[in-house]
Amino acid sequence: MPSVWSVYFAVDDCAATADLAISLGATEMLRQDSPAGRFATVTRAGSAAA
C-alpha cells in the first residue's frame, strides 16, 4: 500500500482554489458541502518529490 497523507487549508473561495489547483495539474477527486463547510479533494501524484 502506498503511503498517503492529507492536509487541509482554509480559503476564501473553495471552488476558485480547486479550479486553480486543477489548472496547475491537479486531479479533482471530490467537491462537497458538509456540516463543517465546503471542501474539495485534489491530488497530484508524485508532486511531493517535485
Short mmCIF file of N, CA, C and O in Angstrom, two decimals:
data_model
loop_
_atom_site.label_atom_id
_atom_site.label_comp_id
_atom_site.label_asym_id
_atom_site.label_seq_id
_atom_site.Cartn_x
_atom_site.Cartn_y
_atom_site.Cartn_z
N MET A 1 0.85 -1.18 0.00
CA MET A 1 0.00 0.00 0.00
C MET A 1 0.90 1.24 0.00
O MET A 1 1.82 1.35 0.79
N PRO A 2 0.64 2.18 -0.89
CA PRO A 2 1.46 3.39 -0.93
C PRO A 2 1.20 4.28 0.29
O PRO A 2 0.11 4.26 0.86
N SER A 3 2.18 5.03 0.68
CA SER A 3 1.98 5.97 1.77
C SER A 3 1.15 7.15 1.27
O SER A 3 1.26 7.57 0.12
N VAL A 4 0.27 7.66 2.12
CA VAL A 4 -0.67 8.72 1.75
C VAL A 4 -0.75 9.70 2.90
O VAL A 4 -0.69 9.31 4.06
N TRP A 5 -0.92 10.99 2.59
CA TRP A 5 -1.15 11.99 3.62
C TRP A 5 -2.12 13.02 3.09
O TRP A 5 -2.31 13.16 1.88
N SER A 6 -2.78 13.71 4.00
CA SER A 6 -3.74 14.75 3.64
C SER A 6 -3.46 16.00 4.44
O SER A 6 -2.95 15.94 5.55
N VAL A 7 -3.83 17.13 3.86
CA VAL A 7 -3.68 18.41 4.55
C VAL A 7 -4.90 19.25 4.21
O VAL A 7 -5.49 19.10 3.14
N TYR A 8 -5.32 20.07 5.13
CA TYR A 8 -6.48 20.94 4.94
C TYR A 8 -6.03 22.40 4.96
O TYR A 8 -5.19 22.78 5.77
N PHE A 9 -6.59 23.21 4.07
CA PHE A 9 -6.33 24.64 4.03
C PHE A 9 -7.65 25.37 4.10
O PHE A 9 -8.61 24.98 3.44
N ALA A 10 -7.71 26.44 4.84
CA ALA A 10 -8.88 27.32 4.85
C ALA A 10 -8.66 28.39 3.79
O ALA A 10 -7.62 29.05 3.78
N VAL A 11 -9.62 28.54 2.87
CA VAL A 11 -9.52 29.52 1.80
C VAL A 11 -10.82 30.30 1.70
O VAL A 11 -11.87 29.85 2.18
N ASP A 12 -10.77 31.46 1.09
CA ASP A 12 -11.97 32.29 0.95
C ASP A 12 -12.95 31.73 -0.08
O ASP A 12 -14.16 31.88 0.06
N ASP A 13 -12.45 31.10 -1.14
CA ASP A 13 -13.30 30.61 -2.22
C ASP A 13 -12.84 29.20 -2.60
O ASP A 13 -11.88 29.04 -3.36
N CYS A 14 -13.53 28.21 -2.08
CA CYS A 14 -13.15 26.82 -2.30
C CYS A 14 -13.16 26.46 -3.79
O CYS A 14 -12.22 25.84 -4.29
N ALA A 15 -14.21 26.84 -4.49
CA ALA A 15 -14.33 26.49 -5.91
C ALA A 15 -13.20 27.11 -6.73
O ALA A 15 -12.59 26.43 -7.58
N ALA A 16 -12.91 28.37 -6.50
CA ALA A 16 -11.85 29.03 -7.26
C ALA A 16 -10.48 28.41 -6.96
O ALA A 16 -9.65 28.25 -7.86
N THR A 17 -10.25 28.06 -5.71
CA THR A 17 -8.98 27.47 -5.33
C THR A 17 -8.83 26.07 -5.94
O THR A 17 -7.76 25.72 -6.45
N ALA A 18 -9.91 25.29 -5.92
CA ALA A 18 -9.87 23.97 -6.55
C ALA A 18 -9.65 24.10 -8.05
O ALA A 18 -8.85 23.36 -8.63
N ASP A 19 -10.34 25.05 -8.68
CA ASP A 19 -10.14 25.27 -10.12
C ASP A 19 -8.70 25.65 -10.44
O ASP A 19 -8.14 25.20 -11.43
N LEU A 20 -8.10 26.47 -9.60
CA LEU A 20 -6.70 26.85 -9.80
C LEU A 20 -5.78 25.63 -9.70
O LEU A 20 -4.90 25.43 -10.53
N ALA A 21 -5.99 24.82 -8.67
CA ALA A 21 -5.16 23.62 -8.50
C ALA A 21 -5.29 22.71 -9.71
O ALA A 21 -4.30 22.18 -10.22
N ILE A 22 -6.51 22.55 -10.22
CA ILE A 22 -6.74 21.71 -11.39
C ILE A 22 -6.04 22.30 -12.62
O ILE A 22 -5.42 21.58 -13.40
N SER A 23 -6.10 23.62 -12.77
CA SER A 23 -5.43 24.25 -13.92
C SER A 23 -3.92 24.10 -13.85
O SER A 23 -3.24 24.18 -14.86
N LEU A 24 -3.39 23.87 -12.65
CA LEU A 24 -1.95 23.69 -12.47
C LEU A 24 -1.54 22.22 -12.49
O LEU A 24 -0.38 21.90 -12.22
N GLY A 25 -2.50 21.32 -12.81
CA GLY A 25 -2.14 19.91 -13.00
C GLY A 25 -2.72 18.94 -11.99
O GLY A 25 -2.50 17.73 -12.12
N ALA A 26 -3.45 19.41 -11.01
CA ALA A 26 -4.05 18.50 -10.04
C ALA A 26 -5.25 17.79 -10.66
O ALA A 26 -5.82 18.25 -11.65
N THR A 27 -5.64 16.69 -10.06
CA THR A 27 -6.82 15.94 -10.47
C THR A 27 -7.87 16.07 -9.37
O THR A 27 -7.57 15.83 -8.20
N GLU A 28 -9.07 16.45 -9.76
CA GLU A 28 -10.14 16.59 -8.77
C GLU A 28 -10.70 15.22 -8.41
O GLU A 28 -11.04 14.43 -9.28
N MET A 29 -10.80 14.96 -7.11
CA MET A 29 -11.37 13.72 -6.62
C MET A 29 -12.79 13.92 -6.10
O MET A 29 -13.62 13.03 -6.21
N LEU A 30 -13.07 15.11 -5.52
CA LEU A 30 -14.35 15.33 -4.86
C LEU A 30 -14.55 16.81 -4.57
O LEU A 30 -13.60 17.51 -4.22
N ARG A 31 -15.79 17.28 -4.71
CA ARG A 31 -16.22 18.58 -4.19
C ARG A 31 -17.51 18.31 -3.45
O ARG A 31 -18.39 17.64 -3.96
N GLN A 32 -17.61 18.86 -2.25
CA GLN A 32 -18.77 18.54 -1.43
C GLN A 32 -19.01 19.60 -0.37
O GLN A 32 -18.07 20.20 0.15
N ASP A 33 -20.27 19.79 -0.03
CA ASP A 33 -20.64 20.59 1.13
C ASP A 33 -20.84 19.64 2.30
O ASP A 33 -21.38 18.54 2.13
N SER A 34 -20.39 20.04 3.46
CA SER A 34 -20.56 19.24 4.66
C SER A 34 -21.00 20.17 5.79
O SER A 34 -20.96 21.39 5.64
N PRO A 35 -21.40 19.63 6.93
CA PRO A 35 -21.75 20.48 8.07
C PRO A 35 -20.60 21.41 8.50
O PRO A 35 -20.82 22.48 9.03
N ALA A 36 -19.37 20.99 8.20
CA ALA A 36 -18.20 21.79 8.56
C ALA A 36 -17.90 22.87 7.51
O ALA A 36 -17.09 23.75 7.76
N GLY A 37 -18.54 22.79 6.35
CA GLY A 37 -18.31 23.75 5.27
C GLY A 37 -18.08 23.05 3.95
O GLY A 37 -18.24 21.85 3.82
N ARG A 38 -17.68 23.80 2.97
CA ARG A 38 -17.43 23.27 1.62
C ARG A 38 -15.99 22.81 1.54
O ARG A 38 -15.08 23.44 2.07
N PHE A 39 -15.77 21.69 0.84
CA PHE A 39 -14.40 21.25 0.65
C PHE A 39 -14.23 20.59 -0.70
O PHE A 39 -15.20 20.19 -1.34
N ALA A 40 -12.98 20.52 -1.11
CA ALA A 40 -12.61 19.85 -2.35
C ALA A 40 -11.39 18.98 -2.06
O ALA A 40 -10.55 19.35 -1.24
N THR A 41 -11.34 17.85 -2.71
CA THR A 41 -10.18 16.97 -2.59
C THR A 41 -9.53 16.90 -3.97
O THR A 41 -10.17 16.56 -4.95
N VAL A 42 -8.26 17.28 -4.02
CA VAL A 42 -7.49 17.23 -5.25
C VAL A 42 -6.20 16.47 -4.99
O VAL A 42 -5.71 16.42 -3.86
N THR A 43 -5.65 15.88 -6.03
CA THR A 43 -4.43 15.11 -5.89
C THR A 43 -3.53 15.37 -7.09
O THR A 43 -4.01 15.73 -8.16
N ARG A 44 -2.27 15.19 -6.86
CA ARG A 44 -1.30 15.27 -7.95
C ARG A 44 -0.22 14.25 -7.64
O ARG A 44 0.67 14.48 -6.82
N ALA A 45 -0.29 13.11 -8.27
CA ALA A 45 0.62 12.01 -7.99
C ALA A 45 2.07 12.42 -8.21
O ALA A 45 2.41 13.02 -9.22
N GLY A 46 2.89 12.10 -7.24
CA GLY A 46 4.31 12.34 -7.37
C GLY A 46 4.77 13.75 -7.12
O GLY A 46 5.96 14.03 -7.20
N SER A 47 3.88 14.67 -6.83
CA SER A 47 4.30 16.06 -6.71
C SER A 47 5.07 16.36 -5.43
O SER A 47 5.74 17.36 -5.34
N ALA A 48 4.99 15.49 -4.44
CA ALA A 48 5.70 15.75 -3.19
C ALA A 48 7.20 15.78 -3.41
O ALA A 48 7.93 16.49 -2.73
N ALA A 49 7.68 15.04 -4.37
CA ALA A 49 9.11 14.98 -4.65
C ALA A 49 9.53 15.97 -5.73
O ALA A 49 10.71 16.12 -5.99
N ALA A 50 8.57 16.61 -6.34
CA ALA A 50 8.89 17.52 -7.45
C ALA A 50 9.39 18.86 -6.95
O ALA A 50 9.19 19.26 -5.87
#
